[in-house]
Amino acid sequence: MSGPAGYRPAGTGGPFRQFLSDGWVATWRNLLKIKRVPEILVFTILQPIMFVLLFSQVYGGAMAVDNYTQFLMAGIFAQTVIFGSTFSGAAMAQDLKDGIIDRFRTLPMSPAAVLIGRTNGDLAINSISMLIMMGTGWAVGWRVTTSFWGFAGGVAVLLLFSYAFSWVMALLGMSVRSPEVINNAAFMILFPLTFISNAFVPIHTMPDVLRVIAEWNPVSALVESARQLFGNTYSEFPAAAAWTLQHPFATIFLGVAAMLVVFVPLCIRKFESISSR
Amino acid sequence: MTIIEARGLKKIYKAKTGAVHALDGLDLAIPSGTVKALLGPNGAGKTTAVKVLTTLIRPDAGTARIDGIDVVADPKAVRRIIGVAGQYAAVDENLTGFENLEMVGRLYHLGAKAARRRARELIEQFELTEAGNRPVKGFSGGMRRRIDLAGALVINPKILFLDEPTTGLDPRSRLALWGVIKNLVAEGTTLLLTTQYLEEADQLSDDIAVIDGGKVIAEGTADELKARIGGHRVEVTLVDAGDAARTADVLSRHGDGEASVSGDRRTVGVAVVDGPRALQFVLRELGDAGVELHDAGMRRPTLDDVFLKLTGHRAEEGQEDQQTEMENAR
Ligand SMILES: Nc1ncnc2c1ncn2[C@@H]1O[C@H](COP(=O)(O)OP(=O)(O)O)[C@@H](O)[C@H]1O
Ligand SMILES: [Mg+2]
């Protein structure tokens, strides 16, 4: 059967080209969203500037230690990119609510592409935030003391970790179906998670219980990795003796691999069964 | 040739109040190039049926084939040939009308250039020029609906599913949309459309399936359905609403089934087998009983009458709920 007059059969290009094209279209949609939603722009550009300035100037003075700004910067980077990953959760929940997921799911597109596009959106947000923070950090005296490759490696570790975390948040967003819940959960869970770590203070200053949590908190390993790569480690701020912090790269590599191996398939499976109510 | 076929579809949702049989053995067979209306009140299972047929949800039992392709076994092949507009407009708020349509075209893999060309055509055809270049956010419900419908038509699909396409539209937009749908059908598209409006089913479809409780309870053309409830209806309008009960008794005795009394208790009607004879008897008895009439006569039954007869309740009951359901869905 040929179909109605003007029928345009779908499907140019082979499966792989279609997959790449779907991924790009989904990414493009999320990039436009960054440009058009003021809240996202504020988070991406203004908040990082504010955090770098506030923490370095206010705490920097109180700590009365020379290298606090150097020590602090990787912590702020990590906190910001981890929060950046929650956009995937809120956006998947919103898309489900708006019914646009139903539209995607009746099109002959790759289901993974919607999720890849979304997590790429977070990656773009986080890349912009990183640039802004590094610029602001540089202005207040932050310096990378290793090489170009150390610098690039530090940025890559932060972005890679946050990218994998976006998939965790995406699954959460598709499961709770409410952007508000995602935003509240981010606030309630991610603030403690990023503060009970070595991001802002050295772990050895914490009471015992918090210290153990902080040592095994993956955020600590992430921050420690970035510090080592940027060359921002100092004897005033010793890394803890826990295995995770003695082997921060292995910890982060395992963490990222585990998040991707577990959550990418879970996300795709979830996506293939959801529909607006 | 049957192009949409469903056999024994079941879908059970677990709700707080117990299991909901949203589909309870639904059968459908729609010939290629025809328009089928699924007519049913709110909660009848229309949306669930559309979601199963368009690969959005898996049925718990039964099979469905679109153009011979099983919806569960090969959803992607089904998606290549269908166009869908769901009950609520599914558009990306942050994209313009044009970008929404371009995106849909690209996800159908028309290629970038063809997708843009097609988006431009649809923007013109649906008079969306105004919405074309501004983000959808902030546009009226009617405008979103049109963008959504245009999205369903990007490939001029051979099989189109429209779930309550005119619910919530003002009468003018509804008429305009009917025009668009009629044109499409004239080009040979097979259409499955759901509606709560009996008039709409009559206007747009070749064939109607009345559904209630997740299954088809009657099927046929509008005329066949009308014929099923008897040739005519006898209706009288009373001077004194107080006579309604007495009058209903008389009509029920001569009618094929129970008489119905209107909300203001001034109009009483009943389906009858032989209209002229029944009218004669009814008028004689009412005259003897001294009931004063404003008006009396017989008419062909409307689909509303069909619905009442088939389901035991009025279709309008569902329509009143519609508003609250729309609000809940926000
Ligand atoms: N996701 C769901 N979860 C629980 N119950 C549902 C769900 N979707 C539909 N239902 C129930 O299934 C029945 C049929 O719903 P639906 O197919 O939406 O009817 P219609 O479209 O004819 O109004 C209703 O009782 C509805 O409440
Ligand atoms: Mg419905």
XYZ file of C-alpha atoms and ligand atoms in Angstrom:
635
model
C 0.000 0.000 0.000
C 1.455 3.330 -1.011
C -0.542 5.559 1.336
C -2.242 8.870 0.787
C -1.242 11.455 -1.760
C 1.793 13.315 -0.451
C 2.790 10.467 1.847
C 6.420 10.947 2.828
C 7.958 7.670 3.821
C 10.143 8.070 6.868
C 13.730 6.940 7.040
C 16.664 8.265 5.083
C 20.132 7.007 6.017
C 21.257 3.790 7.678
C 20.576 2.895 11.303
C 23.836 4.347 12.597
C 23.402 7.639 10.746
C 19.854 7.826 12.054
C 21.094 7.231 15.581
C 23.665 10.038 15.296
C 21.096 12.339 13.764
C 18.546 11.593 16.538
C 21.184 12.241 19.185
C 22.088 15.540 17.578
C 18.455 16.674 17.220
C 17.766 15.834 20.871
C 20.924 17.687 21.915
C 20.002 20.704 19.773
C 16.625 20.881 21.499
C 18.282 20.937 24.914
C 20.823 23.558 23.847
C 17.989 25.842 22.710
C 16.410 25.332 26.111
C 19.544 26.617 27.859
C 19.360 29.750 25.743
C 15.650 30.335 26.300
C 15.029 29.495 29.961
C 16.317 32.340 32.156
C 16.561 30.153 35.290
C 19.023 27.871 33.544
C 21.140 30.806 32.406
C 21.238 32.163 35.956
C 22.364 28.800 37.272
C 24.896 28.373 34.500
C 26.494 31.809 34.572
C 25.607 33.963 37.572
C 25.535 31.422 40.373
C 29.050 30.077 39.639
C 30.477 33.603 39.685
C 28.697 34.314 42.954
C 29.862 31.082 44.592
C 33.490 31.524 43.629
C 33.527 35.108 44.896
C 31.572 34.448 48.099
C 33.496 31.381 49.181
C 36.931 32.673 48.312
C 36.430 36.147 49.773
C 34.269 35.386 52.829
C 35.689 32.009 53.895
C 39.112 32.766 52.522
C 39.459 35.548 55.055
C 38.079 33.534 57.958
C 40.303 30.526 57.296
C 43.362 32.759 57.619
C 45.420 30.245 55.668
C 47.437 31.273 52.628
C 46.339 28.668 50.122
C 42.639 28.464 50.918
C 41.527 29.873 47.562
C 43.728 27.325 45.755
C 42.353 24.530 47.941
C 38.749 25.663 47.653
C 38.379 26.035 43.913
C 38.159 22.342 42.972
C 35.486 21.964 45.665
C 33.313 24.688 44.196
C 33.795 23.272 40.700
C 32.667 19.848 41.883
C 29.643 21.135 43.754
C 28.485 23.227 40.817
C 28.764 20.478 38.210
C 27.031 17.954 40.456
C 24.117 20.347 40.881
C 24.207 20.932 37.125
C 23.426 17.258 36.642
C 20.052 17.638 38.328
C 18.745 19.462 35.236
C 18.412 16.072 33.556
C 16.174 14.848 36.347
C 13.927 17.903 36.370
C 13.814 18.047 32.565
C 12.856 14.391 32.098
C 10.080 14.810 34.682
C 8.888 17.985 32.943
C 8.952 16.365 29.492
C 6.892 13.503 30.813
C 4.398 15.917 32.316
C 4.189 17.982 29.121
C 3.534 14.857 27.066
C 6.500 15.497 24.759
C 7.876 12.085 25.757
C 4.718 10.565 24.285
C 5.444 12.390 21.058
C 9.028 11.052 20.986
C 7.871 7.557 21.793
C 5.528 7.460 18.800
C 8.313 8.550 16.430
C 10.704 6.051 14.831
C 13.659 7.569 16.692
C 16.211 5.901 18.932
C 14.963 5.949 22.545
C 18.523 6.327 23.811
C 18.868 9.523 21.774
C 16.392 11.432 23.947
C 18.469 10.604 27.020
C 21.770 11.243 25.303
C 20.469 14.614 24.170
C 19.383 15.449 27.691
C 22.622 14.421 29.384
C 24.537 16.288 26.675
C 22.480 19.316 27.674
C 23.816 18.990 31.215
C 27.318 18.567 29.843
C 26.926 21.837 27.935
C 25.583 23.623 31.029
C 28.461 22.294 33.117
C 31.077 23.156 30.506
C 29.884 26.748 30.402
C 29.803 26.913 34.217
C 33.335 25.498 34.386
C 34.627 28.146 31.997
C 32.947 30.905 33.995
C 34.231 29.552 37.313
C 37.781 29.103 36.081
C 37.788 32.657 34.741
C 36.429 34.047 37.991
C 38.786 31.839 39.994
C 41.740 33.040 37.988
C 40.705 36.633 38.731
C 40.778 35.988 42.492
C 44.163 34.281 42.330
C 43.504 30.603 41.594
C 46.345 29.017 39.617
C 46.964 25.607 38.069
C 50.482 24.583 39.103
C 50.853 21.448 36.982
C 50.833 21.300 33.181
C 48.313 21.889 30.459
C 47.522 18.177 30.582
C 46.975 18.338 34.318
C 44.574 21.198 33.759
C 42.730 19.404 30.955
C 42.618 16.211 33.024
C 41.100 18.021 36.002
C 38.377 19.569 33.859
C 37.719 16.208 32.179
C 37.373 14.344 35.494
C 34.839 16.882 36.781
C 32.781 16.828 33.598
C 32.928 13.057 33.229
C 31.709 12.465 36.766
C 28.871 14.957 36.403
C 27.920 13.458 33.033
C 27.566 9.990 34.552
C 25.615 11.477 37.444
C 23.170 13.039 34.958
C 22.027 9.529 34.023
C 21.292 8.772 37.680
C 19.228 11.938 37.909
C 17.465 11.206 34.596
C 16.242 7.878 35.968
C 15.069 9.607 39.111
C 13.204 12.216 37.055
C 11.395 9.564 35.010
C 10.490 7.691 38.195
C 9.135 10.486 40.392
C 7.500 12.334 37.449
C 7.627 15.699 39.181
C 10.192 18.428 38.472
C 9.472 20.001 41.870
C 10.318 16.788 43.715
C 13.599 16.544 41.801
C 14.538 20.084 42.700
C 13.680 19.551 46.365
C 15.525 16.249 46.449
C 18.549 17.916 44.909
C 18.483 20.498 47.651
C 17.899 18.015 50.471
C 20.402 15.380 49.333
C 23.062 17.136 47.293
C 23.739 19.978 49.711
C 24.672 17.638 52.577
C 26.485 15.332 50.141
C 28.681 18.106 48.817
C 29.238 19.749 52.218
C 30.083 16.521 54.071
C 33.144 16.095 51.889
C 36.558 17.635 51.466
C 35.140 20.251 49.064
C 35.291 23.202 51.445
C 37.253 22.062 54.498
C 39.883 19.389 55.129
C 38.275 16.170 56.351
C 40.509 15.740 59.419
C 38.785 18.706 61.083
C 35.407 16.885 61.145
C 33.899 14.887 64.059
C 34.334 11.101 63.697
C 30.995 10.134 62.154
C 31.067 12.918 59.587
C 34.708 12.168 58.860
C 33.944 8.571 57.882
C 31.045 9.678 55.698
C 33.222 12.292 54.057
C 36.019 9.797 53.385
C 33.700 7.394 51.576
C 31.715 10.121 49.871
C 32.556 9.934 46.138
C 32.480 13.735 46.010
C 35.630 13.726 48.160
C 37.451 11.458 45.731
C 36.301 13.646 42.852
C 37.561 16.816 44.511
C 40.828 15.141 45.515
C 41.386 13.971 41.902
C 40.797 17.451 40.557
C 43.088 19.007 43.179
C 45.898 16.643 42.323
C 45.509 17.266 38.597
C 45.397 21.044 39.055
C 48.283 20.899 41.505
C 46.240 22.451 44.312
C 47.304 20.107 47.145
C 48.999 21.545 50.210
C 50.427 20.203 53.443
C 48.044 22.401 55.464
C 45.185 20.426 53.896
C 46.254 16.790 54.011
C 44.151 14.211 52.156
C 42.709 11.570 54.486
C 44.223 8.108 54.815
C 41.125 6.238 53.607
C 41.634 4.035 50.524
C 39.239 6.155 48.448
C 41.338 9.255 49.018
C 44.672 7.523 48.657
C 43.454 6.204 45.285
C 41.118 8.988 44.144
C 41.534 8.248 40.422
C 40.679 4.568 40.768
C 37.692 5.484 42.942
C 36.351 7.974 40.435
C 37.002 5.691 37.476
C 35.113 2.867 39.197
C 32.328 5.231 40.252
C 31.829 6.664 36.767
C 31.956 3.217 35.154
C 29.465 1.824 37.664
C 27.043 4.730 37.183
C 27.143 4.390 33.392
C 26.962 0.593 33.282
C 24.024 0.483 35.671
C 22.054 3.604 34.843
C 22.299 3.892 31.041
C 20.452 0.587 30.448
C 18.032 1.289 33.302
C 17.234 4.701 31.839
C 16.620 3.311 28.363
C 14.396 0.558 29.714
C 12.442 3.022 31.817
C 12.073 5.409 28.893
C 10.581 2.659 26.752
C 7.724 2.133 29.178
C 6.743 5.619 30.347
C 3.828 7.665 29.120
C 2.094 10.737 30.453
C -0.943 10.161 32.593
C -7.974 -4.696 3.598
C -7.867 -4.351 7.382
C -5.099 -1.926 8.268
C -5.748 -1.505 12.003
C -6.620 -4.649 13.842
C -6.998 -5.298 17.564
C -8.034 -8.566 19.143
C -8.976 -9.078 22.771
C -6.911 -6.167 24.084
C -6.750 -5.973 27.850
C -5.064 -3.432 30.049
C -5.373 -3.412 33.807
C -4.207 -0.497 35.918
C -3.693 -0.842 39.614
C -5.363 2.041 41.377
C -5.900 2.763 45.069
C -9.509 1.680 44.748
C -8.527 -1.654 43.162
C -7.771 -2.873 39.664
C -9.125 -0.754 36.806
C -9.895 -2.681 33.626
C -9.109 0.169 31.249
C -9.363 -2.260 28.311
C -11.416 -5.375 28.785
C -11.270 -7.390 25.600
C -11.324 -4.682 22.947
C -11.704 -5.807 19.323
C -11.337 -3.520 16.336
C -10.954 -3.978 12.597
C -10.536 -0.878 10.474
C -10.382 -1.121 6.685
C -7.711 0.848 4.882
C -8.739 4.340 3.813
C -11.678 4.631 6.175
C -12.410 6.667 9.280
C -13.387 4.949 12.460
C -14.638 6.834 15.493
C -14.234 5.397 18.957
C -17.125 6.929 20.751
C -17.374 6.713 24.491
C -17.719 8.716 27.684
C -14.815 9.766 29.870
C -13.065 6.719 31.319
C -14.358 4.364 28.625
C -10.832 3.374 27.636
C -10.395 5.447 24.475
C -6.987 6.877 25.370
C -5.737 3.524 26.595
C -6.773 1.943 23.286
C -4.956 4.648 21.312
C -1.858 4.257 23.484
C -1.709 0.521 22.856
C -2.220 0.936 19.101
C 0.439 3.661 18.882
C 3.044 1.577 20.799
C 3.039 3.789 23.906
C 1.924 1.043 26.274
C 1.935 -2.725 26.109
C -1.359 -4.537 26.461
C -1.647 -7.118 29.250
C -3.400 -9.466 26.825
C -4.475 -9.521 23.216
C -2.759 -8.468 20.004
C -2.776 -5.417 17.800
C -1.474 -5.055 14.269
C -0.991 -1.892 12.279
C -0.631 -2.517 8.542
C 0.165 -6.105 9.442
C 2.911 -5.185 11.953
C 2.544 -6.305 15.559
C 2.736 -3.277 17.863
C 4.497 -5.173 20.648
C 6.927 -7.142 18.471
C 8.089 -4.306 16.206
C 7.068 -0.916 17.586
C 9.670 0.950 15.536
C 8.258 -0.294 12.236
C 4.809 0.820 13.348
C 6.123 4.258 14.328
C 7.510 4.777 10.822
C 4.061 4.758 9.255
C 1.783 6.379 11.820
C 1.020 9.910 12.918
C -0.333 10.550 16.399
C -1.909 13.450 18.237
C -2.685 12.518 21.826
C -5.415 13.828 24.056
C -3.222 16.654 25.369
C -0.993 18.651 23.057
C 2.566 17.309 23.190
C 4.786 20.186 22.180
C 8.145 21.456 23.390
C 7.359 24.710 25.182
C 10.794 26.166 24.592
C 10.838 25.640 20.852
C 8.951 27.738 18.313
C 6.101 26.221 16.327
C 8.436 25.881 13.367
C 11.199 24.251 15.426
C 8.737 21.787 16.915
C 7.677 20.643 13.455
C 11.233 20.621 12.140
C 12.247 18.438 15.082
C 9.454 15.967 14.387
C 10.441 15.804 10.713
C 14.049 15.134 11.572
C 13.072 12.428 14.040
C 11.059 10.779 11.254
C 14.419 10.899 9.398
C 13.212 12.988 6.500
C 16.605 14.712 6.396
C 17.329 18.259 7.553
C 16.304 20.062 4.375
C 13.118 18.118 3.778
C 12.154 18.477 7.430
C 12.425 22.260 7.210
C 10.504 22.394 3.951
C 7.732 20.271 5.412
C 7.603 22.393 8.573
C 7.135 25.511 6.443
C 4.307 23.867 4.496
C 2.496 22.855 7.655
C 2.910 26.275 9.271
C 1.169 27.751 6.270
C -1.493 25.086 5.976
C -2.438 25.399 9.639
C -2.208 29.197 9.675
C 0.465 29.116 12.347
C 2.612 31.873 10.915
C 2.227 33.866 14.117
C 3.313 30.924 16.294
C 5.960 29.889 13.827
C 8.735 32.087 15.124
C 8.023 32.390 18.824
C 8.454 29.773 21.552
C 5.249 27.817 22.140
C 5.263 28.860 25.804
C 2.558 31.463 26.183
C 0.381 30.357 23.295
C -3.267 29.430 23.712
C -4.483 25.868 24.041
C -6.010 26.019 20.567
C -2.719 27.071 19.007
C -0.777 24.273 20.772
C -3.376 21.815 19.607
C -2.879 22.876 16.019
C 0.901 22.599 16.293
C 0.465 19.167 17.813
C -1.901 18.097 15.059
C 0.499 19.445 12.433
C 3.175 17.299 14.127
C 1.015 14.245 13.560
C 0.843 15.069 9.832
C 4.532 15.635 9.136
C 4.890 12.512 7.009
C 1.309 12.682 5.755
C 1.016 9.295 7.392
C -1.066 6.560 5.913
C -2.467 5.852 9.371
C -3.445 8.623 11.710
C -4.568 8.487 15.338
C -6.314 11.461 16.898
C -7.362 11.237 20.539
C -10.201 13.685 21.207
C -8.857 16.188 18.690
C -11.533 18.825 19.292
C -12.134 18.530 23.036
C -11.722 21.941 24.621
C -11.787 23.861 21.335
C -14.258 26.667 20.699
C -16.941 25.939 18.069
C -15.170 27.921 15.370
C -11.849 26.083 15.809
C -13.739 22.815 15.974
C -15.334 23.443 12.592
C -11.972 24.452 11.120
C -10.399 21.262 12.431
C -13.212 19.173 11.012
C -12.413 20.745 7.650
C -8.736 19.778 7.941
C -9.617 16.228 8.940
C -12.085 15.825 6.070
C -9.445 16.937 3.584
C -6.957 14.452 4.910
C -9.389 11.638 4.702
C -10.228 12.574 1.139
C -6.553 11.956 0.318
C -6.831 8.384 1.530
C -5.501 8.481 5.087
C -6.867 5.840 7.420
C -8.019 7.584 10.574
C -8.849 6.349 14.034
C -10.377 9.127 16.021
C -11.809 9.164 19.518
C -14.511 11.477 20.663
C -17.104 12.057 23.316
C -19.176 14.032 20.852
C -21.776 12.046 19.055
C -22.200 14.698 16.400
C -18.481 14.613 15.693
C -18.485 10.861 15.173
C -21.452 11.241 12.834
C -19.780 14.071 10.891
C -16.317 12.642 10.431
C -16.477 8.877 10.439
C -17.548 6.108 8.112
C -18.004 3.773 10.979
C -18.468 4.086 14.731
C -17.455 1.795 17.560
C -19.230 2.694 20.775
C -17.009 1.773 23.695
C -17.770 1.624 27.363
C -15.939 -0.176 30.152
C -12.976 -0.976 27.900
C -14.821 -2.859 25.200
C -16.865 -2.276 22.093
C -20.557 -2.440 22.925
C -21.919 -1.568 19.499
C -20.524 -1.036 16.065
C -21.757 0.202 12.735
C -22.460 3.283 10.669
C -24.322 6.126 12.283
C -27.465 5.073 10.413
C -27.121 1.446 11.457
C -26.747 2.442 15.064
C -29.777 4.668 14.847
C -31.742 1.881 13.264
C -30.799 -0.456 16.096
C -32.810 1.442 18.611
C -35.996 1.355 16.603
C -37.333 3.452 13.799
C -38.366 6.595 15.602
C -38.763 8.434 18.832
C -42.012 9.873 20.060
C -41.621 13.053 22.045
C -44.145 15.305 23.735
C -43.676 18.682 25.390
C -45.871 19.373 28.413
C -47.634 22.562 29.474
C -47.448 21.466 33.104
C -44.249 19.805 34.291
C -46.319 18.122 36.986
C -47.720 15.754 34.358
C -44.288 14.303 33.579
C -44.627 11.098 35.628
C -48.071 10.235 34.242
C -46.914 10.964 30.713
C -43.789 8.837 31.108
C -46.016 5.937 32.158
C -48.090 6.242 29.021
C -45.047 6.523 26.757
C -43.287 3.597 28.377
C -46.325 1.442 27.744
C -46.286 2.212 24.016
C -42.549 2.481 23.575
C -39.712 0.055 23.109
C -38.097 0.595 26.514
C -38.388 3.146 29.307
C -39.378 6.725 28.517
C -36.910 9.457 29.412
C -37.790 12.769 31.017
C -35.766 15.912 30.328
C -34.086 17.896 33.083
C -36.848 20.543 33.204
C -39.460 17.734 33.252
C -41.263 19.268 30.315
C -40.152 16.949 27.525
C -40.836 13.238 27.647
C -39.671 10.863 24.926
C -39.373 7.191 24.115
C -37.981 4.994 21.348
C -40.726 3.228 19.429
C -40.873 0.537 16.781
C -43.726 1.924 14.701
C -43.685 5.707 15.009
C -47.031 6.805 13.535
C -49.053 4.126 15.341
C -47.387 4.781 18.686
C -47.939 8.504 18.311
C -51.649 7.976 17.661
C -52.067 5.815 20.756
C -50.029 8.124 22.936
C -51.967 11.207 21.893
C -55.311 9.509 22.410
C -54.410 8.313 25.913
C -52.898 11.595 26.949
C -55.992 13.391 25.668
C -58.258 11.067 27.647
C -56.160 11.690 30.755
C -56.450 15.446 30.250
C -52.725 16.115 29.880
C -52.165 19.420 28.064
C -49.437 19.477 25.419
C -47.368 22.253 23.910
C -45.981 20.067 21.227
C -45.939 16.456 20.141
C -44.247 14.558 17.354
C -41.893 11.894 16.239
C -38.313 12.138 14.997
C -35.393 10.003 13.929
C -33.241 9.115 16.948
C -29.994 10.993 17.502
C -26.782 9.288 18.479
C -27.428 10.544 21.995
C -30.435 8.308 22.106
C -28.337 5.430 20.821
C -25.835 5.998 23.540
C -28.416 6.128 26.270
C -29.980 2.957 25.021
C -26.687 1.088 24.726
C -24.976 2.151 27.925
C -27.858 3.041 30.194
C -26.287 6.435 30.825
C -25.909 9.633 28.883
C -22.710 10.536 27.085
C -22.964 14.029 28.543
C -22.233 12.706 32.027
C -18.703 12.105 30.844
C -18.424 15.486 29.203
C -19.134 17.278 32.450
C -16.254 15.423 34.109
C -13.968 16.462 31.305
C -13.237 19.862 32.761
C -12.123 18.513 36.122
C -10.022 15.860 34.470
C -8.273 18.463 32.353
C -7.488 20.405 35.498
C -6.192 17.353 37.301
C -3.914 16.625 34.405
C -2.191 19.998 34.700
N -1.928 5.404 34.011
C -3.078 5.023 34.596
N -3.079 4.551 35.859
C -4.232 4.162 36.454
N -5.434 4.205 35.867
C -5.519 4.662 34.610
C -4.351 5.108 33.907
N -4.731 5.524 32.682
C -6.064 5.350 32.613
N -6.550 4.837 33.761
C -7.968 4.482 34.033
O -8.408 3.625 32.999
C -9.724 3.954 32.593
C -9.744 4.293 31.127
O -9.036 5.494 30.948
P -8.848 6.192 29.533
O -8.360 5.206 28.563
O -8.008 7.395 29.750
O -10.347 6.614 29.169
P -10.872 7.714 28.141
O -9.735 8.149 27.281
O -11.959 7.015 27.381
O -11.395 8.829 28.961
C -10.162 5.096 33.497
O -10.895 4.547 34.561
C -8.871 5.688 33.980
O -9.031 6.267 35.256
Mg -8.989 9.988 27.007
